[in-house]
Coordinates of C-alpha atoms and ligand atoms in Angstrom, one line a residue:
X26 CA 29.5 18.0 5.4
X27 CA 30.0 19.5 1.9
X28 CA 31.6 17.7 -0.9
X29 CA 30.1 19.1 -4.1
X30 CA 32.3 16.5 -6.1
X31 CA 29.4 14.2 -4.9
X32 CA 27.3 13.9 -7.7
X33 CA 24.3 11.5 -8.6
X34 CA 21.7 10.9 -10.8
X35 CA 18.1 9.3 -11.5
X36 CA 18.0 7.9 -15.0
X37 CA 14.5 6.8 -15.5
X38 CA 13.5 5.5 -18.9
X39 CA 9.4 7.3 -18.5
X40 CA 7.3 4.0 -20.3
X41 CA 4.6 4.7 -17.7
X42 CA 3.8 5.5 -14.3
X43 CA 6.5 6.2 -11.3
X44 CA 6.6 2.9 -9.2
X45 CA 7.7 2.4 -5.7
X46 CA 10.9 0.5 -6.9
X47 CA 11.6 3.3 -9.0
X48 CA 11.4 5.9 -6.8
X49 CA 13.5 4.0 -4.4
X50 CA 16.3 4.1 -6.7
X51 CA 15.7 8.2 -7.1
X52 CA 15.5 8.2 -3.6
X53 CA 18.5 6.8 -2.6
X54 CA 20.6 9.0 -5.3
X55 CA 18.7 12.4 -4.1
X56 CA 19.7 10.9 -0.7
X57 CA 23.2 10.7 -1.3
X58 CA 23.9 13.7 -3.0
X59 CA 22.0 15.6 -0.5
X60 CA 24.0 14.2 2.8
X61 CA 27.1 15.4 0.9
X62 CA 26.3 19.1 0.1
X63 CA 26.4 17.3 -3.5
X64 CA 24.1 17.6 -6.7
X65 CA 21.4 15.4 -7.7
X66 CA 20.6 15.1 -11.7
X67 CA 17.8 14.1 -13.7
X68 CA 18.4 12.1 -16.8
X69 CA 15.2 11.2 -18.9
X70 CA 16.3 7.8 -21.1
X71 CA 14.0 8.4 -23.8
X72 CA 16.1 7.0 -26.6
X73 CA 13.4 4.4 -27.5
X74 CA 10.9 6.8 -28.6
X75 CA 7.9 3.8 -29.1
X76 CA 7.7 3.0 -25.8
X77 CA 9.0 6.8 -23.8
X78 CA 6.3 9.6 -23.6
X79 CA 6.6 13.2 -22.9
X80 CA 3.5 12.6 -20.6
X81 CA 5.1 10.0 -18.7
X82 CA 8.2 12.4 -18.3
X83 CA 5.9 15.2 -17.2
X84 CA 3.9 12.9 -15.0
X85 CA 7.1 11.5 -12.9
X86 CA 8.8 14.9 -12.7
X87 CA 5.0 16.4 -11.0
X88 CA 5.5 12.8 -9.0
X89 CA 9.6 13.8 -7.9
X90 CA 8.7 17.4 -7.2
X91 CA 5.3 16.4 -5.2
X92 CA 7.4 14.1 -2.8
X93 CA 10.4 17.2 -2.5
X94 CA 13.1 15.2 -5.0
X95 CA 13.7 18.4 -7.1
X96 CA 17.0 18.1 -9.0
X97 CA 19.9 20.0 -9.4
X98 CA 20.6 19.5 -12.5
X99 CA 18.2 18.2 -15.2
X100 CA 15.3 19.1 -17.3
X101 CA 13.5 22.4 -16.7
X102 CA 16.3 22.8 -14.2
X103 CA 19.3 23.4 -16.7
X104 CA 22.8 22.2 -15.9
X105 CA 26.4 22.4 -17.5
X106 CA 26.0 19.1 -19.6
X107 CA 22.6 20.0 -21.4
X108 CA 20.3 18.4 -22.9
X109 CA 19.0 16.4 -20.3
X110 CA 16.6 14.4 -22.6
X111 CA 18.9 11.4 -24.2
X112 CA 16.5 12.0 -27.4
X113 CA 18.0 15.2 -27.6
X114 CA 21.5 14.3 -27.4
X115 CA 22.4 11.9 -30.6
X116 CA 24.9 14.2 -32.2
X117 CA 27.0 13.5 -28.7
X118 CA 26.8 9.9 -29.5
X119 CA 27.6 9.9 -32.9
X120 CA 30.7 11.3 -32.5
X121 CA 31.4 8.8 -29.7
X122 CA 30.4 5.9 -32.2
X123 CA 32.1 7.4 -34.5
X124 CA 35.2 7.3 -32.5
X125 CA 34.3 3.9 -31.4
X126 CA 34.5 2.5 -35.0
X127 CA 37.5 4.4 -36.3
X128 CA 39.9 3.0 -33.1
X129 CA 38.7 -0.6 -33.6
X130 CA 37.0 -0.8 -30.5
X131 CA 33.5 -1.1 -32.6
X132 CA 32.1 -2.7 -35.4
X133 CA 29.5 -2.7 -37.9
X134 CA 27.4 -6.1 -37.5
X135 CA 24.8 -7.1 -39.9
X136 CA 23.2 -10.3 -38.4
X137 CA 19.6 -10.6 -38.9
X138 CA 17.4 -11.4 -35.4
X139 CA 17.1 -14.6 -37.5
X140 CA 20.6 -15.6 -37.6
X141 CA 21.0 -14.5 -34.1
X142 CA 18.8 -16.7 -32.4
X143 CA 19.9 -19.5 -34.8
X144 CA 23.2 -19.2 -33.2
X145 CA 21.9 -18.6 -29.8
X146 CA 20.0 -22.2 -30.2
X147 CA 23.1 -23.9 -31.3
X148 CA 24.9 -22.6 -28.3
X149 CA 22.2 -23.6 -25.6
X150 CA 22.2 -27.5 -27.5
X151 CA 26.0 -27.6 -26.6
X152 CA 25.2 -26.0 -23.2
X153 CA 27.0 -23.1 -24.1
X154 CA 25.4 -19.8 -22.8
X155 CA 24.3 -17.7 -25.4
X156 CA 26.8 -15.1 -26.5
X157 CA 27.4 -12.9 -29.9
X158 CA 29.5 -15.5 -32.2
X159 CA 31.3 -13.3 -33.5
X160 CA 30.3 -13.4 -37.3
X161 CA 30.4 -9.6 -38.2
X162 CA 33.8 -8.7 -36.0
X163 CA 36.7 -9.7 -38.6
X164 CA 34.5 -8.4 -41.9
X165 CA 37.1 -6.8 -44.2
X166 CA 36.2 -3.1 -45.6
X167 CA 35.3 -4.5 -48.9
X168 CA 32.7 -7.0 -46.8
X169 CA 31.1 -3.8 -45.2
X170 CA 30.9 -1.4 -48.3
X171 CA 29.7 -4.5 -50.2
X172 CA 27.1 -5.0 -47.6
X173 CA 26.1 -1.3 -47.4
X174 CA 26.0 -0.8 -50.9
X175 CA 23.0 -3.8 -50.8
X176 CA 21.0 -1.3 -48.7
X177 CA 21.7 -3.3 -45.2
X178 CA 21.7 -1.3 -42.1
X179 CA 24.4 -2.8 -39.8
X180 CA 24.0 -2.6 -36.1
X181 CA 26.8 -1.1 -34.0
X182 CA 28.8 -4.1 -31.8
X183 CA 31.4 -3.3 -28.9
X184 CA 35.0 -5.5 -29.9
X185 CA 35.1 -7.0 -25.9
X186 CA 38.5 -7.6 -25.7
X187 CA 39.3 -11.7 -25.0
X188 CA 41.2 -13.3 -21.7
X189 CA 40.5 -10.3 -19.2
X190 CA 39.1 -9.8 -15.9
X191 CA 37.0 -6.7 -15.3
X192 CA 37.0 -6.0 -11.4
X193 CA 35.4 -2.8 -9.6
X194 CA 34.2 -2.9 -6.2
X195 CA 30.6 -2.5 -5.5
X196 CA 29.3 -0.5 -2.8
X197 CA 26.7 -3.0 -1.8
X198 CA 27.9 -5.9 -3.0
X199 CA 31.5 -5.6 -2.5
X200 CA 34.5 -6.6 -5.1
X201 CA 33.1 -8.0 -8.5
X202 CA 35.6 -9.9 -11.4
X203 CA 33.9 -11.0 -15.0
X204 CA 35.5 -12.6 -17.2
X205 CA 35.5 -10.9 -20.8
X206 CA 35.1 -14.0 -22.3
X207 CA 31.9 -14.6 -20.5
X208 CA 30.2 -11.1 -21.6
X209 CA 30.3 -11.5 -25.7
X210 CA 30.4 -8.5 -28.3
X211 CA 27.2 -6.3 -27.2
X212 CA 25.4 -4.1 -29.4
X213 CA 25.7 -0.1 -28.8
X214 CA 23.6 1.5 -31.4
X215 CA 20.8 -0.9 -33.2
X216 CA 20.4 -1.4 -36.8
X217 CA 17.6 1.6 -36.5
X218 CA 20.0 4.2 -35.7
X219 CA 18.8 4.2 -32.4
X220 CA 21.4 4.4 -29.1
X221 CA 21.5 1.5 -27.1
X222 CA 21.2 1.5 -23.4
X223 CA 24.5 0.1 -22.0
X224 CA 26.2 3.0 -24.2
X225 CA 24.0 6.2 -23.6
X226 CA 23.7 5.4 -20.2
X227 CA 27.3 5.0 -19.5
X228 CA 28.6 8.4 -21.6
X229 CA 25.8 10.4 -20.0
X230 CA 27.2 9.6 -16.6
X231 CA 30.7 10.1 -17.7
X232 CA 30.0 13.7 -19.3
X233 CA 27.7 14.7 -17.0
X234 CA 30.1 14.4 -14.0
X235 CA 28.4 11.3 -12.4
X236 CA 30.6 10.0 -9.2
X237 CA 28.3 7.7 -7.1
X238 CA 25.4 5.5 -9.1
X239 CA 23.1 4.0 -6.7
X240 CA 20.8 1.3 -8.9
X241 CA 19.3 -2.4 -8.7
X242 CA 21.1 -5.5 -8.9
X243 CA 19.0 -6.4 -11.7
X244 CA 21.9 -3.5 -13.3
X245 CA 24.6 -5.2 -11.9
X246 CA 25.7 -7.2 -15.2
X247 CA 25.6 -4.0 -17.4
X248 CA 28.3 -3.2 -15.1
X249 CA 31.4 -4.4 -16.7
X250 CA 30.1 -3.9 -19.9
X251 CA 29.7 -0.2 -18.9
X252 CA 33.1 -0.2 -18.0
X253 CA 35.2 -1.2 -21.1
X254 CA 33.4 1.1 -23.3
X255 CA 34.1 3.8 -20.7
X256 CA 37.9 2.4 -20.9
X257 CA 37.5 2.4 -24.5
X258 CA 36.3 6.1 -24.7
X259 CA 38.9 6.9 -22.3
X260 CA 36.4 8.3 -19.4
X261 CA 36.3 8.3 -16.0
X262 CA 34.0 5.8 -14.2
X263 CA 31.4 6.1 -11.4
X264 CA 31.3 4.4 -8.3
X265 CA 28.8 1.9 -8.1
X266 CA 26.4 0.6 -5.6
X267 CA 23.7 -2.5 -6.7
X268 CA 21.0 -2.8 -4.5
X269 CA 18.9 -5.4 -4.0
X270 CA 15.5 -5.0 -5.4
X271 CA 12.2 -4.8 -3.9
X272 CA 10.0 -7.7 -4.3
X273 CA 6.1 -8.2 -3.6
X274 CA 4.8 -10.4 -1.0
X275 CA 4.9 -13.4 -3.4
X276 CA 9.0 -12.5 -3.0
X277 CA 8.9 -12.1 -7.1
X278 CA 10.2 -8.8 -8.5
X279 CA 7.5 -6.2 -7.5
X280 CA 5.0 -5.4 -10.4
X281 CA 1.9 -4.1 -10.5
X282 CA 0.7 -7.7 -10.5
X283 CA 1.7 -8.5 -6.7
X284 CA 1.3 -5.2 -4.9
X285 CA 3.1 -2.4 -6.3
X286 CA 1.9 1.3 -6.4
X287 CA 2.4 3.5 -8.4
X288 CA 3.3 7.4 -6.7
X289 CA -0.2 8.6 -8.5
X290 CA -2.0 5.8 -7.1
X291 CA 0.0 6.6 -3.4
X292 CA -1.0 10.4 -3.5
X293 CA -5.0 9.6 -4.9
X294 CA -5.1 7.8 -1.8
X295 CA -4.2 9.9 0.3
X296 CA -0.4 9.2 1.2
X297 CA 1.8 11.9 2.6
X298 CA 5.0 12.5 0.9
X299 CA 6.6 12.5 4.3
X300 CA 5.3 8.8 4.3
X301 CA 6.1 7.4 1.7
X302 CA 10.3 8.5 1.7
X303 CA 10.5 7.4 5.4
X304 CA 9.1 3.9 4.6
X305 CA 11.3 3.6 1.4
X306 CA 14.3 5.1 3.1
X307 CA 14.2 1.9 5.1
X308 CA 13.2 -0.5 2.5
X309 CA 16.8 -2.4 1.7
X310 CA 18.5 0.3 3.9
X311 CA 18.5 0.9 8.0
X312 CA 18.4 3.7 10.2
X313 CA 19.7 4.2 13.9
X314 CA 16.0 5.8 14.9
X315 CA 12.5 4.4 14.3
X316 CA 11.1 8.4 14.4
X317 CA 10.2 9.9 11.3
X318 CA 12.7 11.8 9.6
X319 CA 12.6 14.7 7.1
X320 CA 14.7 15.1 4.2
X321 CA 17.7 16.2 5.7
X322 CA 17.5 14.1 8.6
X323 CA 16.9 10.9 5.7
X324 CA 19.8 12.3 3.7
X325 CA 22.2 12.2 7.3
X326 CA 21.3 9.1 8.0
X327 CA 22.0 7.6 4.6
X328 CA 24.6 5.6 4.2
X329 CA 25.3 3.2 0.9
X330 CA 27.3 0.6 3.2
X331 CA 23.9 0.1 4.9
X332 CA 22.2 -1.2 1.8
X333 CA 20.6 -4.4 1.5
X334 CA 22.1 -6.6 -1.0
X335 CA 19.1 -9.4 -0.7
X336 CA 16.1 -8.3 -2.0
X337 CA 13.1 -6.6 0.4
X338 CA 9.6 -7.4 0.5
X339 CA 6.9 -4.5 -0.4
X340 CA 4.8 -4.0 3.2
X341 CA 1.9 -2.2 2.9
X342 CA 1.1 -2.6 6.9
X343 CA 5.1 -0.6 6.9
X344 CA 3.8 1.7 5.0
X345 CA 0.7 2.5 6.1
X346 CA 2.9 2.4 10.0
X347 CA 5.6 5.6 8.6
X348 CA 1.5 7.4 7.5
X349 CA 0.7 7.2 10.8
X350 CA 3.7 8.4 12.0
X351 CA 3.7 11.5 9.6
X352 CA 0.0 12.1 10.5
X353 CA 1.1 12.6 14.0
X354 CA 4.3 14.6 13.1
X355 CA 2.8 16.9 11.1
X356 CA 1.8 20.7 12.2
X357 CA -1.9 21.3 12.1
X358 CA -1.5 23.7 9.4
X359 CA 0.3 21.1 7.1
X360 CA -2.7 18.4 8.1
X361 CA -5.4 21.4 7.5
X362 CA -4.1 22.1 3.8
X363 CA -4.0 18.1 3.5
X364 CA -7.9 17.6 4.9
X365 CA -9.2 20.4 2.8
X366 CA -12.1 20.0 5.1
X367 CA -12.5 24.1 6.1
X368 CA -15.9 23.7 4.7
X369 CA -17.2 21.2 6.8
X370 CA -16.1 23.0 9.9
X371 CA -17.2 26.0 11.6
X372 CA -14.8 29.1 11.1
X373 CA -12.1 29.2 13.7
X374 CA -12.5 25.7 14.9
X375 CA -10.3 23.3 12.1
X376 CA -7.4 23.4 14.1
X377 CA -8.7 22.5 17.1
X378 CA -11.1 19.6 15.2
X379 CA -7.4 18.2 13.8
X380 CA -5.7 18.3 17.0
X381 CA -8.9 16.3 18.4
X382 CA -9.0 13.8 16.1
X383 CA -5.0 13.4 14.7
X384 CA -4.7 10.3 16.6
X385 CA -7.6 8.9 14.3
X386 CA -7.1 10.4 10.9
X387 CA -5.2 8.2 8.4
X388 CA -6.2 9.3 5.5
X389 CA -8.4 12.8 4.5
X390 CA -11.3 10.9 4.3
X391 CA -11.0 9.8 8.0
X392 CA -10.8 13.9 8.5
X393 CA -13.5 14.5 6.6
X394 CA -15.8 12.1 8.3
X395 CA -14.7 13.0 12.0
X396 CA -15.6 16.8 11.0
X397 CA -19.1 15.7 9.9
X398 CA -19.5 13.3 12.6
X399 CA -18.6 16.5 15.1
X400 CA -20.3 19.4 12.9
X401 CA -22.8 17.6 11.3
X402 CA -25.9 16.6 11.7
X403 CA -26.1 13.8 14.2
X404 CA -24.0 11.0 12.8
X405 CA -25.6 8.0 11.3
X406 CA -24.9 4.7 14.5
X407 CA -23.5 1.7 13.8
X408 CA -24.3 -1.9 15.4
X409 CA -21.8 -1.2 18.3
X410 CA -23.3 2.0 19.4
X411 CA -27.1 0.9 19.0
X412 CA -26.6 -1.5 21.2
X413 CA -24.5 0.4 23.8
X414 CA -27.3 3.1 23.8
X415 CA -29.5 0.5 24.2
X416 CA -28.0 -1.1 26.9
X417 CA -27.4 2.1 28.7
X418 CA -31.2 2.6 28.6
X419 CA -34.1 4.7 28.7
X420 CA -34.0 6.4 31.8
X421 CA -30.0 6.8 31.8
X422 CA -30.3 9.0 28.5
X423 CA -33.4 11.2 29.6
X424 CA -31.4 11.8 33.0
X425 CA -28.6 12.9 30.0
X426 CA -31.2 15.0 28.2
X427 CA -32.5 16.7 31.5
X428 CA -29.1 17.3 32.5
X429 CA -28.1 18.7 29.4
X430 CA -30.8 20.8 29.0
X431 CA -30.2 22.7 32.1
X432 CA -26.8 23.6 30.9
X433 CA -24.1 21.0 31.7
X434 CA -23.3 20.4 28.4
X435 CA -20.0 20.6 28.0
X436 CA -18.4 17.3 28.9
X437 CA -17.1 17.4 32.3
X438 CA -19.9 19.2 33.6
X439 CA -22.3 16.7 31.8
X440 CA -20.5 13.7 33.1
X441 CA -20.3 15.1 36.6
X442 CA -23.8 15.5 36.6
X443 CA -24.8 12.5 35.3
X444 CA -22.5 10.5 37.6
X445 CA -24.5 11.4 40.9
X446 CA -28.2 11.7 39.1
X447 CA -27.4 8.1 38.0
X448 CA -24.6 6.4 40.3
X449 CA -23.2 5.4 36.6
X450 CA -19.3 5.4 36.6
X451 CA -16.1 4.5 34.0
X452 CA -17.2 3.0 30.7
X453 CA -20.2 1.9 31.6
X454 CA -21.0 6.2 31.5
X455 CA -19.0 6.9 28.5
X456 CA -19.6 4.2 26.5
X457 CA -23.1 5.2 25.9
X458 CA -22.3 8.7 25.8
X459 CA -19.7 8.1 23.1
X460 CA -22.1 6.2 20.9
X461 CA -25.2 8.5 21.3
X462 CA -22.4 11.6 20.4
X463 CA -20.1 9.8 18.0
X464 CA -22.5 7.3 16.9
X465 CA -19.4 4.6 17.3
X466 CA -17.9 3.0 20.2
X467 CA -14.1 4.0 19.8
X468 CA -13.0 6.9 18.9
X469 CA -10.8 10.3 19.4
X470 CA -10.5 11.1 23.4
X471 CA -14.2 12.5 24.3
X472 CA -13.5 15.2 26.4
X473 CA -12.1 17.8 23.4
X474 CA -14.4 16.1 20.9
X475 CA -17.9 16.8 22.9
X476 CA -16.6 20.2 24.0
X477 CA -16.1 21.3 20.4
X478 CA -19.5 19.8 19.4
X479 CA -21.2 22.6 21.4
X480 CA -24.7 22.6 23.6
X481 CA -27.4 22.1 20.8
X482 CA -25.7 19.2 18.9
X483 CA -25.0 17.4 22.1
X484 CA -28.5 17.8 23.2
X485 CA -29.8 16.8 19.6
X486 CA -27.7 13.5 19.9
X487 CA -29.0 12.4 23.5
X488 CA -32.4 13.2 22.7
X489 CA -32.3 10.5 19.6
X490 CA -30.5 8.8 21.6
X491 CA -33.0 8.9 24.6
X492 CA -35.8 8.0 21.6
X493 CA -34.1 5.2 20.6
X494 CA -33.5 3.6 23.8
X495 CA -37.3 4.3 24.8
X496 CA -38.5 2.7 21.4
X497 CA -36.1 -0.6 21.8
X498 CA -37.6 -1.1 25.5
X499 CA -41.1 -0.9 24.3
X500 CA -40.4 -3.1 21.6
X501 CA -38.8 -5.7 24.5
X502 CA -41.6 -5.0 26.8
Ligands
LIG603 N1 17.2 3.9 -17.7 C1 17.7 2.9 -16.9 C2 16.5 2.2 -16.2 O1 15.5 2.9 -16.0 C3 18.7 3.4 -15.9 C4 19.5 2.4 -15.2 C5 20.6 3.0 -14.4 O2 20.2 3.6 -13.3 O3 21.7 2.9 -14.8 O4 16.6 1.1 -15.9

């Protein structure tokens, strides 16, 4: 289905790393657009300079690209309502303000923090909740050019109009009425010059051709807010859709304090990109099929009526589930670029080793170690496979060695053989013979995994292991 007039947008404010919460909400957006033939934009919120960093920026867009969540519009990408950077774009707002101010629908407020919470403590005492008072909204013109001429820089306050209702239905959580009186006069540009959130974030959307906005609940108050200045400014409003946050496994908001990861942290440890959008595709949202999807098949699924509106726990076991699942989903040549193990394998043989050992390879490092334990020299044994090699014996692992020695070394002729030299059958054969190989007890399917091995380091292995059987026996006897 195509419908270009789908268009969405990820507005991050870059004050540090990309988090899993965050890229849900980019997720979702670059879901929706993309299951509609529609555009996806990129909208950096750097208006608060102190706490936004080009680095930051830079980092998450190498973080959106890495997992495939290039935009359409955007920086580096261009677009038709440029700049993309909110930094960039004050002159836009200024005339907005501007137009704000001269129609009424804004005014110039010059309460000090101090005399704000003063009034905000009053209001709690007579259990009201806290709300602008009003103070600055009926100044005359003399009052503000009196004011000004003192040197005091007013902030800029949004006139909410009294006795409304604000409706608009939400895509998650369905219809939504606030009472104007209950929001207060908000501020829109602070006493520093600087935009305000609620404002930028609402014209941006509006001249940039936003239709569907897909964000957390935690958003979901800005909402009406967003909506008379829109009103005011006489521009069209996007749908919305609040969805229910993630939390961590205490069931607070998810931090870094109670499990969250940030994407760098995801990648460093070895996290497909594959993994990560098919677990958060599903965190807060569901999907007809429990197989792993790409993006497309993600984007067809998606569906803002299946969004949570409760919030979702952060599951690392989930998580570490949809790696699996992409491990085994992947083409060896994708997993080969991932293991960047060439080096510990003999030319010609990686993409057999990977199809081997997928079944056990989480992470590279599990590659890694299954090529050395294959290539290598033979593999350092753990407790398990001691003992099984012990157990096996002496004489069952020189009957091995002789056997493999005269040339039944790959694995079926080696087990054959052994079988009738010893009258050893089922696990209690390849037990030992996976320990003394493998040096571990479980493991990839032994068949592919001795036969890539080869003659000499099979030998190699049984003889230590025939060595170490002989010692432990002496040591008994
Ligand atoms: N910059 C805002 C944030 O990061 C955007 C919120 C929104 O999506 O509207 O929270």
């Amino acid at each position: 289905m195509s419908d270009v007039t789908v268009k969405t947008r990820f507005a991050p404010s870059p004050t540090g790393a990309l988090h899993i919460g965050n890229l849900r909400t980019a997720l979702f957006n670059a879901l929706l657009a993309r299951g509609h033939g529609g555009r996806f934009v990129l909208r950096i919120e750097d208006t608060d300079r102190e706490r936004c960093s080009p680095e930051a920026t830079q980092a998450l867009m190498g973080n959106l690209r890495w997992l495939g969540l290039d935009w359409d519009e955007g920086p580096e990408a261009g677009g038709p309502a440029p700049p993309y950077h909110q930094y960039e774009r004050s002159a836009i707002y200024d005339a907005y303000y501007a137009r704000l101010e001269a129609e009424g629908y804004a005014y110039p407020c010059f309460c000090s923090e101090r005399e704000l919470e003063m009034a905000r403590r009053a209001q709690r005492a007579a259990g009201q909740p806290p709300r602008y008072p009003g103070t600055c909204a009926r100044l005359s013109a003399e009052e503000v050019a009196r004011k000004r001429a003192e040197g005091l820089q007013p902030a800029l306050r949004f006139r909410v109009p009294p006795g409304e209702e604000i409706r608009f239905h939400d895509r998650v959580h369905g219809e939504q009425r606030f009472r104007t009186d209950d929001l207060g006069d908000f501020i829109i540009r602070r006493a520093d010059g600087t935009a305000a959130y609620l404002f930028t974030n609402a014209v941006d959307d509006a001249l940039m051709g936003i239709t569907d906005v897909l964000r957390g609940d935690d958003h979901l108050t800005n909402t009406p807010r967003q909506l008379l200045i829109l009103r005011a400014l006489g521009l069209p409003a996007p749908r919305y859709g609040h969805m229910g946050l993630i939390t961590g496994d205490d069931g607070a908001p998810l931090s870094k304090r109670n499990g969250s990861r940030s994407v760098d942290d995801l990648e460093e440890a070895g996290y497909l990109p594959e993994a990560i959008l098919n677990y958060l595709a599903r965190v807060g949202h569901t999907y007809d099929t429990d197989a792993p999807l790409d993006l497309d098949g993600l984007a067809q699924g998606f569906d803002p009526a299946r969004i949570s509106p409760s919030p979702s726990r952060f599951d690392p076991d989930h998580l570490r589930h949809w790696q699996d699942e992409a491990v085994q989903a992947a083409t060896a040549e994708r997993l080969r670029l991932w293991l960047a193990m060439d080096a510990l394998v003999p030319p010609g043989y990686v993409e057999e080793l990977i199809n081997a050992v997928r079944g056990n390879i989480r992470f590279p490092a599990d590659g890694r170690e299954w090529a050395k334990r294959v290539f290598g020299p033979p593999p350092a044994l753990d407790a398990d496979a001691e003992a099984a090699i012990e157990g096996a014996g002496a004489a069952f692992f020189e009957t091995a060695v002789a056997v493999a020695e005269e040339g039944y070394n790959r694995f079926r002729g080696l087990t054959e053989a052994l079988r009738e030299r010893t009258g050893v059958k089922g696990k209690r054969l390849f037990m030992p013979l996976r320990a003394a190989l493998t040096g571990r007890c479980s493991g990839p399917e032994l068949q592919p995994v001795v036969d890539l091995m080869g003659g000499e380091r099979v030998k190699a292995r049984l003889h230590r292991a025939a060595a170490l059987a002989a010692e432990r026996s002496a040591q008994e006897g």
